[in-house]
PDB file of C-alpha atoms in Angstrom:
ATOM      1  CA  MET A  20      19.027  15.741  10.327  1.00  0.00           C
ATOM      2  CA  LEU A  21      18.421  18.736   8.484  1.00  0.00           C
ATOM      3  CA  ARG A  22      21.252  19.704   6.195  1.00  0.00           C
ATOM      4  CA  TRP A  23      22.069  23.077   4.407  1.00  0.00           C
ATOM      5  CA  GLY A  24      21.914  22.259   0.517  1.00  0.00           C
ATOM      6  CA  ILE A  25      21.187  23.260  -2.896  1.00  0.00           C
ATOM      7  CA  THR A  26      19.445  22.155  -6.152  1.00  0.00           C
ATOM      8  CA  PRO A  27      22.086  22.652  -8.479  1.00  0.00           C
ATOM      9  CA  ILE A  28      20.446  23.312 -11.793  1.00  0.00           C
ATOM     10  CA  GLU A  29      21.076  26.139 -14.021  1.00  0.00           C
ATOM     11  CA  TYR A  30      19.159  24.924 -17.462  1.00  0.00           C
ATOM     12  CA  LEU A  31      20.873  27.435 -19.630  1.00  0.00           C
ATOM     13  CA  ARG A  32      24.293  26.469 -18.523  1.00  0.00           C
ATOM     14  CA  MET A  33      23.410  22.825 -18.845  1.00  0.00           C
ATOM     15  CA  PHE A  34      22.006  22.796 -22.272  1.00  0.00           C
ATOM     16  CA  GLN A  35      24.963  25.255 -23.430  1.00  0.00           C
ATOM     17  CA  SER A  36      27.128  22.623 -22.283  1.00  0.00           C
ATOM     18  CA  LEU A  37      25.532  19.882 -24.377  1.00  0.00           C
ATOM     19  CA  LEU A  38      25.537  22.014 -27.635  1.00  0.00           C
ATOM     20  CA  ASN A  39      27.811  21.419 -30.585  1.00  0.00           C
ATOM     21  CA  GLU A  40      29.280  23.965 -32.585  1.00  0.00           C
ATOM     22  CA  ASP A  41      26.647  23.268 -35.439  1.00  0.00           C
ATOM     23  CA  GLY A  42      23.779  23.630 -32.853  1.00  0.00           C
ATOM     24  CA  THR A  43      23.013  19.800 -32.432  1.00  0.00           C
ATOM     25  CA  VAL A  44      22.882  18.583 -29.011  1.00  0.00           C
ATOM     26  CA  ASP A  45      25.323  15.987 -27.780  1.00  0.00           C
ATOM     27  CA  TYR A  46      23.249  14.247 -24.605  1.00  0.00           C
ATOM     28  CA  ASP A  47      26.184  11.860 -24.180  1.00  0.00           C
ATOM     29  CA  ARG A  48      28.137  14.845 -22.515  1.00  0.00           C
ATOM     30  CA  PHE A  49      25.229  15.137 -19.945  1.00  0.00           C
ATOM     31  CA  ALA A  50      26.870  14.089 -16.301  1.00  0.00           C
ATOM     32  CA  PHE A  51      24.970  14.897 -13.057  1.00  0.00           C
ATOM     33  CA  GLU A  52      28.113  15.789 -11.152  1.00  0.00           C
ATOM     34  CA  SER A  53      28.927  18.494 -13.623  1.00  0.00           C
ATOM     35  CA  MET A  54      26.006  20.567 -12.041  1.00  0.00           C
ATOM     36  CA  PHE A  55      27.750  19.804  -8.758  1.00  0.00           C
ATOM     37  CA  GLN A  56      31.043  20.867  -9.487  1.00  0.00           C
ATOM     38  CA  LEU A  57      30.257  24.895  -9.333  1.00  0.00           C
ATOM     39  CA  ALA A  58      28.801  24.527  -5.847  1.00  0.00           C
ATOM     40  CA  LEU A  59      31.262  22.272  -4.126  1.00  0.00           C
ATOM     41  CA  ASP A  60      32.965  24.889  -2.215  1.00  0.00           C
ATOM     42  CA  ASP A  61      29.782  25.695  -0.365  1.00  0.00           C
ATOM     43  CA  PHE A  62      27.694  22.907  -0.230  1.00  0.00           C
ATOM     44  CA  LYS A  63      27.777  19.164   0.768  1.00  0.00           C
ATOM     45  CA  HIS A  64      24.370  18.437   0.336  1.00  0.00           C
ATOM     46  CA  PHE A  65      22.568  18.270  -2.950  1.00  0.00           C
ATOM     47  CA  GLU A  66      19.001  17.904  -4.039  1.00  0.00           C
ATOM     48  CA  ILE A  67      18.780  16.190  -7.580  1.00  0.00           C
ATOM     49  CA  THR A  68      15.671  16.694  -9.638  1.00  0.00           C
ATOM     50  CA  SER A  69      14.658  13.489 -11.140  1.00  0.00           C
ATOM     51  CA  ASP A  70      12.855  15.063 -13.932  1.00  0.00           C
ATOM     52  CA  LEU A  71      16.183  15.439 -15.841  1.00  0.00           C
ATOM     53  CA  ILE A  72      16.156  11.307 -15.611  1.00  0.00           C
ATOM     54  CA  TYR A  73      13.193  11.624 -18.082  1.00  0.00           C
ATOM     55  CA  LEU A  74      14.018  14.987 -20.126  1.00  0.00           C
ATOM     56  CA  ILE A  75      17.651  13.983 -20.892  1.00  0.00           C
ATOM     57  CA  PRO A  76      17.882  10.961 -23.268  1.00  0.00           C
ATOM     58  CA  GLY A  77      20.344   8.513 -21.452  1.00  0.00           C
ATOM     59  CA  ALA A  78      20.372  10.264 -17.976  1.00  0.00           C
ATOM     60  CA  ASN A  79      18.971   6.907 -16.844  1.00  0.00           C
ATOM     61  CA  ASP A  80      21.693   5.034 -17.700  1.00  0.00           C
ATOM     62  CA  ALA A  81      23.302   2.770 -15.014  1.00  0.00           C
ATOM     63  CA  SER A  82      26.851   4.089 -15.962  1.00  0.00           C
ATOM     64  CA  LYS A  83      25.722   8.051 -15.230  1.00  0.00           C
ATOM     65  CA  ILE A  84      24.133   7.038 -11.893  1.00  0.00           C
ATOM     66  CA  GLU A  85      27.382   5.204 -11.204  1.00  0.00           C
ATOM     67  CA  SER A  86      29.696   7.858 -11.981  1.00  0.00           C
ATOM     68  CA  LEU A  87      27.654  10.299  -9.914  1.00  0.00           C
ATOM     69  CA  ASN A  88      27.645   7.749  -7.060  1.00  0.00           C
ATOM     70  CA  GLN A  89      31.625   7.586  -7.175  1.00  0.00           C
ATOM     71  CA  PHE A  90      31.655  11.412  -7.342  1.00  0.00           C
ATOM     72  CA  LYS A  91      29.319  11.435  -4.329  1.00  0.00           C
ATOM     73  CA  LYS A  92      31.977   9.427  -2.333  1.00  0.00           C
ATOM     74  CA  LYS A  93      34.862  11.078  -3.302  1.00  0.00           C
ATOM     75  CA  HIS A  94      33.702  14.490  -2.092  1.00  0.00           C
ATOM     76  CA  ASN A  95      31.777  13.083   0.770  1.00  0.00           C
ATOM     77  CA  LEU A  96      28.434  14.391  -0.226  1.00  0.00           C
ATOM     78  CA  THR A  97      24.990  13.671   0.596  1.00  0.00           C
ATOM     79  CA  ILE A  98      21.941  13.736  -1.531  1.00  0.00           C
ATOM     80  CA  SER A  99      18.169  13.841  -1.652  1.00  0.00           C
ATOM     81  CA  ILE A 100      16.096  13.154  -4.476  1.00  0.00           C
ATOM     82  CA  HIS A 101      12.990  15.303  -5.826  1.00  0.00           C
ATOM     83  CA  CYS A 102      10.443  12.719  -7.424  1.00  0.00           C
ATOM     84  CA  PRO A 103       9.466  13.716 -11.057  1.00  0.00           C
ATOM     85  CA  ILE A 104       6.627  16.257 -11.270  1.00  0.00           C
ATOM     86  CA  TRP A 105       6.570  17.197 -14.932  1.00  0.00           C
ATOM     87  CA  SER A 106       3.174  15.828 -16.426  1.00  0.00           C
ATOM     88  CA  VAL A 107       3.153  13.360 -13.158  1.00  0.00           C
ATOM     89  CA  GLU A 108      -0.359  13.169 -11.952  1.00  0.00           C
ATOM     90  CA  LEU A 109      -0.382  11.167  -8.687  1.00  0.00           C
ATOM     91  CA  ALA A 110      -3.881  12.282  -8.006  1.00  0.00           C
ATOM     92  CA  SER A 111      -5.482  11.800 -11.299  1.00  0.00           C
ATOM     93  CA  PRO A 112      -8.875  10.386 -11.720  1.00  0.00           C
ATOM     94  CA  ILE A 113      -7.984   8.385 -14.500  1.00  0.00           C
ATOM     95  CA  GLU A 114      -6.351   5.142 -13.081  1.00  0.00           C
ATOM     96  CA  SER A 115      -4.165   4.448 -16.165  1.00  0.00           C
ATOM     97  CA  ILE A 116      -2.484   7.919 -15.659  1.00  0.00           C
ATOM     98  CA  ARG A 117      -2.198   7.592 -11.842  1.00  0.00           C
ATOM     99  CA  LYS A 118      -0.802   4.276 -12.093  1.00  0.00           C
ATOM    100  CA  GLY A 119       1.658   5.559 -14.817  1.00  0.00           C
ATOM    101  CA  ALA A 120       2.704   8.379 -11.980  1.00  0.00           C
ATOM    102  CA  VAL A 121       3.290   5.771  -9.318  1.00  0.00           C
ATOM    103  CA  ARG A 122       5.522   3.768 -11.818  1.00  0.00           C
ATOM    104  CA  SER A 123       7.433   6.851 -12.742  1.00  0.00           C
ATOM    105  CA  VAL A 124       8.105   7.385  -8.993  1.00  0.00           C
ATOM    106  CA  VAL A 125       8.869   3.769  -7.999  1.00  0.00           C
ATOM    107  CA  ASP A 126      11.032   3.843 -11.211  1.00  0.00           C
ATOM    108  CA  VAL A 127      13.362   6.673 -10.064  1.00  0.00           C
ATOM    109  CA  PHE A 128      13.594   5.256  -6.492  1.00  0.00           C
ATOM    110  CA  ASN A 129      15.008   2.069  -7.903  1.00  0.00           C
ATOM    111  CA  LEU A 130      17.320   3.752 -10.174  1.00  0.00           C
ATOM    112  CA  THR A 131      18.752   6.083  -7.261  1.00  0.00           C
ATOM    113  CA  ASN A 132      18.738   3.572  -4.630  1.00  0.00           C
ATOM    114  CA  ASP A 133      22.496   3.096  -4.793  1.00  0.00           C
ATOM    115  CA  LEU A 134      23.325   6.743  -4.160  1.00  0.00           C
ATOM    116  CA  ASP A 135      21.923   6.191  -0.823  1.00  0.00           C
ATOM    117  CA  PRO A 136      19.512   9.166  -0.780  1.00  0.00           C
ATOM    118  CA  GLU A 137      18.476  10.492   2.566  1.00  0.00           C
ATOM    119  CA  ILE A 138      15.013  11.453   1.353  1.00  0.00           C
ATOM    120  CA  MET A 139      12.711  11.609  -1.755  1.00  0.00           C
ATOM    121  CA  VAL A 140      10.647  14.680  -1.664  1.00  0.00           C
ATOM    122  CA  LEU A 141       7.197  13.880  -3.193  1.00  0.00           C
ATOM    123  CA  HIS A 142       4.336  16.138  -4.863  1.00  0.00           C
ATOM    124  CA  LEU A 143       1.096  14.222  -4.050  1.00  0.00           C
ATOM    125  CA  THR A 144      -0.993  16.523  -6.441  1.00  0.00           C
ATOM    126  CA  GLY A 145      -0.117  18.235  -9.698  1.00  0.00           C
ATOM    127  CA  ASP A 146      -1.327  20.620 -12.054  1.00  0.00           C
ATOM    128  CA  PHE A 147      -4.896  19.007 -12.313  1.00  0.00           C
ATOM    129  CA  ALA A 148      -5.912  19.619  -8.893  1.00  0.00           C
ATOM    130  CA  ALA A 149      -4.449  22.932  -8.888  1.00  0.00           C
ATOM    131  CA  ALA A 150      -6.401  23.995 -11.884  1.00  0.00           C
ATOM    132  CA  ILE A 151      -9.532  23.120 -10.282  1.00  0.00           C
ATOM    133  CA  GLY A 152      -8.646  25.199  -6.971  1.00  0.00           C
ATOM    134  CA  HIS A 153      -8.056  28.180  -9.227  1.00  0.00           C
ATOM    135  CA  ASP A 154     -10.875  27.682 -11.967  1.00  0.00           C
ATOM    136  CA  ASN A 155     -13.221  30.539 -11.420  1.00  0.00           C
ATOM    137  CA  LYS A 156     -16.051  28.767 -13.309  1.00  0.00           C
ATOM    138  CA  ILE A 157     -16.218  26.112 -10.612  1.00  0.00           C
ATOM    139  CA  PRO A 158     -18.125  27.701  -7.453  1.00  0.00           C
ATOM    140  CA  ASP A 159     -16.126  27.478  -4.494  1.00  0.00           C
ATOM    141  CA  ILE A 160     -18.844  25.266  -2.679  1.00  0.00           C
ATOM    142  CA  VAL A 161     -18.217  22.462  -5.238  1.00  0.00           C
ATOM    143  CA  LYS A 162     -14.305  22.621  -5.176  1.00  0.00           C
ATOM    144  CA  ARG A 163     -13.706  21.113  -1.743  1.00  0.00           C
ATOM    145  CA  PRO A 164     -16.000  18.405  -2.328  1.00  0.00           C
ATOM    146  CA  LEU A 165     -14.300  17.426  -5.458  1.00  0.00           C
ATOM    147  CA  LEU A 166     -10.882  17.760  -4.042  1.00  0.00           C
ATOM    148  CA  GLU A 167     -11.682  15.494  -0.904  1.00  0.00           C
ATOM    149  CA  GLY A 168     -13.515  13.279  -2.948  1.00  0.00           C
ATOM    150  CA  PHE A 169     -11.700  11.808  -5.985  1.00  0.00           C
ATOM    151  CA  ILE A 170      -8.476  13.926  -5.869  1.00  0.00           C
ATOM    152  CA  LEU A 171      -7.420  13.262  -2.336  1.00  0.00           C
ATOM    153  CA  LYS A 172      -8.641   9.516  -2.537  1.00  0.00           C
ATOM    154  CA  ALA A 173      -6.475   9.061  -5.640  1.00  0.00           C
ATOM    155  CA  ALA A 174      -3.483  10.907  -3.877  1.00  0.00           C
ATOM    156  CA  LYS A 175      -3.644   8.320  -1.029  1.00  0.00           C
ATOM    157  CA  GLU A 176      -3.972   5.670  -3.024  1.00  0.00           C
ATOM    158  CA  SER A 177      -0.964   6.398  -5.134  1.00  0.00           C
ATOM    159  CA  LEU A 178       1.189   7.160  -1.848  1.00  0.00           C
ATOM    160  CA  LYS A 179       0.097   3.634  -0.561  1.00  0.00           C
ATOM    161  CA  GLU A 180       1.163   1.741  -3.508  1.00  0.00           C
ATOM    162  CA  ILE A 181       4.498   3.823  -3.687  1.00  0.00           C
ATOM    163  CA  ILE A 182       5.165   2.704  -0.141  1.00  0.00           C
ATOM    164  CA  ASP A 183       4.103  -0.681  -0.807  1.00  0.00           C
ATOM    165  CA  GLN A 184       6.046  -1.177  -3.954  1.00  0.00           C
ATOM    166  CA  THR A 185       9.309   0.099  -2.751  1.00  0.00           C
ATOM    167  CA  GLY A 186       9.031  -0.963   0.649  1.00  0.00           C
ATOM    168  CA  ALA A 187      10.852   2.059   2.398  1.00  0.00           C
ATOM    169  CA  ASP A 188       9.962   3.710   5.396  1.00  0.00           C
ATOM    170  CA  PRO A 189       7.186   6.339   4.864  1.00  0.00           C
ATOM    171  CA  ARG A 190       9.415   8.748   6.589  1.00  0.00           C
ATOM    172  CA  PHE A 191      11.370   8.587   3.670  1.00  0.00           C
ATOM    173  CA  PHE A 192       9.302  10.123   1.437  1.00  0.00           C
ATOM    174  CA  ALA A 193       8.878  14.057   2.388  1.00  0.00           C
ATOM    175  CA  VAL A 194       5.391  15.281   1.249  1.00  0.00           C
ATOM    176  CA  GLU A 195       5.838  18.875   0.050  1.00  0.00           C
ATOM    177  CA  ASN A 196       3.323  21.411   0.595  1.00  0.00           C
ATOM    178  CA  ILE A 197       2.266  22.621  -2.951  1.00  0.00           C
ATOM    179  CA  ASP A 198      -0.689  24.358  -4.911  1.00  0.00           C
ATOM    180  CA  PHE A 199      -3.370  22.279  -2.960  1.00  0.00           C
ATOM    181  CA  PRO A 200      -5.130  23.125   0.378  1.00  0.00           C
ATOM    182  CA  HIS A 201      -2.578  22.765   2.889  1.00  0.00           C
ATOM    183  CA  ASP A 202      -4.450  21.282   5.583  1.00  0.00           C
ATOM    184  CA  LEU A 203      -5.349  18.251   3.447  1.00  0.00           C
ATOM    185  CA  THR A 204      -1.404  17.875   2.682  1.00  0.00           C
ATOM    186  CA  LEU A 205      -0.943  17.772   6.245  1.00  0.00           C
ATOM    187  CA  ALA A 206      -3.739  15.375   7.324  1.00  0.00           C
ATOM    188  CA  ILE A 207      -2.225  12.810   4.645  1.00  0.00           C
ATOM    189  CA  ILE A 208       1.273  13.453   6.326  1.00  0.00           C
ATOM    190  CA  GLU A 209      -0.115  12.477   9.705  1.00  0.00           C
ATOM    191  CA  GLU A 210      -2.408   9.627   8.201  1.00  0.00           C
ATOM    192  CA  PHE A 211       0.499   7.936   6.723  1.00  0.00           C
ATOM    193  CA  ASP A 212       3.379   8.934   9.124  1.00  0.00           C
ATOM    194  CA  THR A 213       5.452  10.385   5.973  1.00  0.00           C
ATOM    195  CA  GLY A 214       8.053  12.953   6.122  1.00  0.00           C
ATOM    196  CA  PHE A 215       7.312  16.394   5.509  1.00  0.00           C
ATOM    197  CA  CYS A 216       9.142  18.922   2.853  1.00  0.00           C
ATOM    198  CA  LEU A 217       7.927  22.266   4.284  1.00  0.00           C
ATOM    199  CA  ASP A 218       8.339  24.904   1.197  1.00  0.00           C
ATOM    200  CA  THR A 219       8.283  28.258   2.464  1.00  0.00           C
ATOM    201  CA  GLY A 220       7.739  29.853  -0.800  1.00  0.00           C
ATOM    202  CA  HIS A 221       4.842  27.876  -1.662  1.00  0.00           C
ATOM    203  CA  PHE A 222       3.105  28.729   1.723  1.00  0.00           C
ATOM    204  CA  ALA A 223       3.559  32.344   0.483  1.00  0.00           C
ATOM    205  CA  ALA A 224       2.739  31.988  -2.914  1.00  0.00           C
ATOM    206  CA  PHE A 225      -0.226  29.535  -2.861  1.00  0.00           C
ATOM    207  CA  PRO A 226      -2.808  30.922  -0.298  1.00  0.00           C
ATOM    208  CA  THR A 227      -4.382  28.265   1.661  1.00  0.00           C
ATOM    209  CA  TRP A 228      -7.607  28.418  -0.585  1.00  0.00           C
ATOM    210  CA  LEU A 229     -10.645  26.389   0.713  1.00  0.00           C
ATOM    211  CA  SER A 230      -8.465  25.806   3.856  1.00  0.00           C
ATOM    212  CA  SER A 231      -8.736  27.383   7.355  1.00  0.00           C
ATOM    213  CA  PRO A 232      -5.967  29.773   7.768  1.00  0.00           C
ATOM    214  CA  LEU A 233      -2.705  27.974   8.968  1.00  0.00           C
ATOM    215  CA  ASP A 234       0.255  29.800  10.746  1.00  0.00           C
ATOM    216  CA  TYR A 235       3.560  29.230   9.148  1.00  0.00           C
ATOM    217  CA  LEU A 236       5.512  29.293  12.427  1.00  0.00           C
ATOM    218  CA  ASP A 237       2.630  26.923  14.051  1.00  0.00           C
ATOM    219  CA  VAL A 238       2.901  24.611  11.237  1.00  0.00           C
ATOM    220  CA  PHE A 239       6.554  24.217  11.666  1.00  0.00           C
ATOM    221  CA  GLU A 240       6.075  23.633  15.234  1.00  0.00           C
ATOM    222  CA  ARG A 241       3.379  21.060  14.906  1.00  0.00           C
ATOM    223  CA  TYR A 242       5.001  19.094  12.373  1.00  0.00           C
ATOM    224  CA  TYR A 243       8.589  19.493  13.058  1.00  0.00           C
ATOM    225  CA  ASP A 244       8.740  15.761  14.241  1.00  0.00           C
ATOM    226  CA  HIS A 245       7.782  15.048  10.446  1.00  0.00           C
ATOM    227  CA  LEU A 246      10.079  17.656   9.105  1.00  0.00           C
ATOM    228  CA  THR A 247      12.944  16.154   6.817  1.00  0.00           C
ATOM    229  CA  GLU A 248      13.625  18.962   4.408  1.00  0.00           C
ATOM    230  CA  VAL A 249      12.740  22.550   4.132  1.00  0.00           C
ATOM    231  CA  HIS A 250      12.638  24.502   0.742  1.00  0.00           C
ATOM    232  CA  PHE A 251      13.540  28.455   0.983  1.00  0.00           C
TER     233      PHE A 251
END
């Protein structure tokens, strides 16, 4: 079931709430539910950006997750989790980095499992793949083999490991279209039978470089059965 929700993060307001009068930061004051409070009147579904778990010291404390869980139950909320993306490279050709990225996703899965999230949104590639695609010094005739060779192979390996290590239904992971050839992303969704997070902004902002042209509405109709989240 698709729900109308929001990612309740306003970074300036969040960090201002943690500042002491002397300019120091009190991270102990951080609470996920404080970000939800402002939107409760309008939304009952929230997407949690799990990068905060790594960005805010102590955010991964079990007591903070339990506090959020009690808040969720009290207000009858549903949630989804956006897997970490900052400095995460699931398609890295460096095996130790790729393995570390997989571990970061699995750790977030385990940490937030008690929250009973409906889905987890996943970026299978990161800045490295995007840099290759937009590097004018690399001829276009070379880019596609690079992406389909080691980048796509690494992304598939990471997705397989995430599914195996979590034991979750592949549809639980909503693979998002990002700054990567959309046809390759959609092919992975079909191959692994995952969920699909259709990001309309990414379709507009990131042209289907090195892909055959894709019609937005056609993609929506063809992959509707996989569709578990839409970003506007």
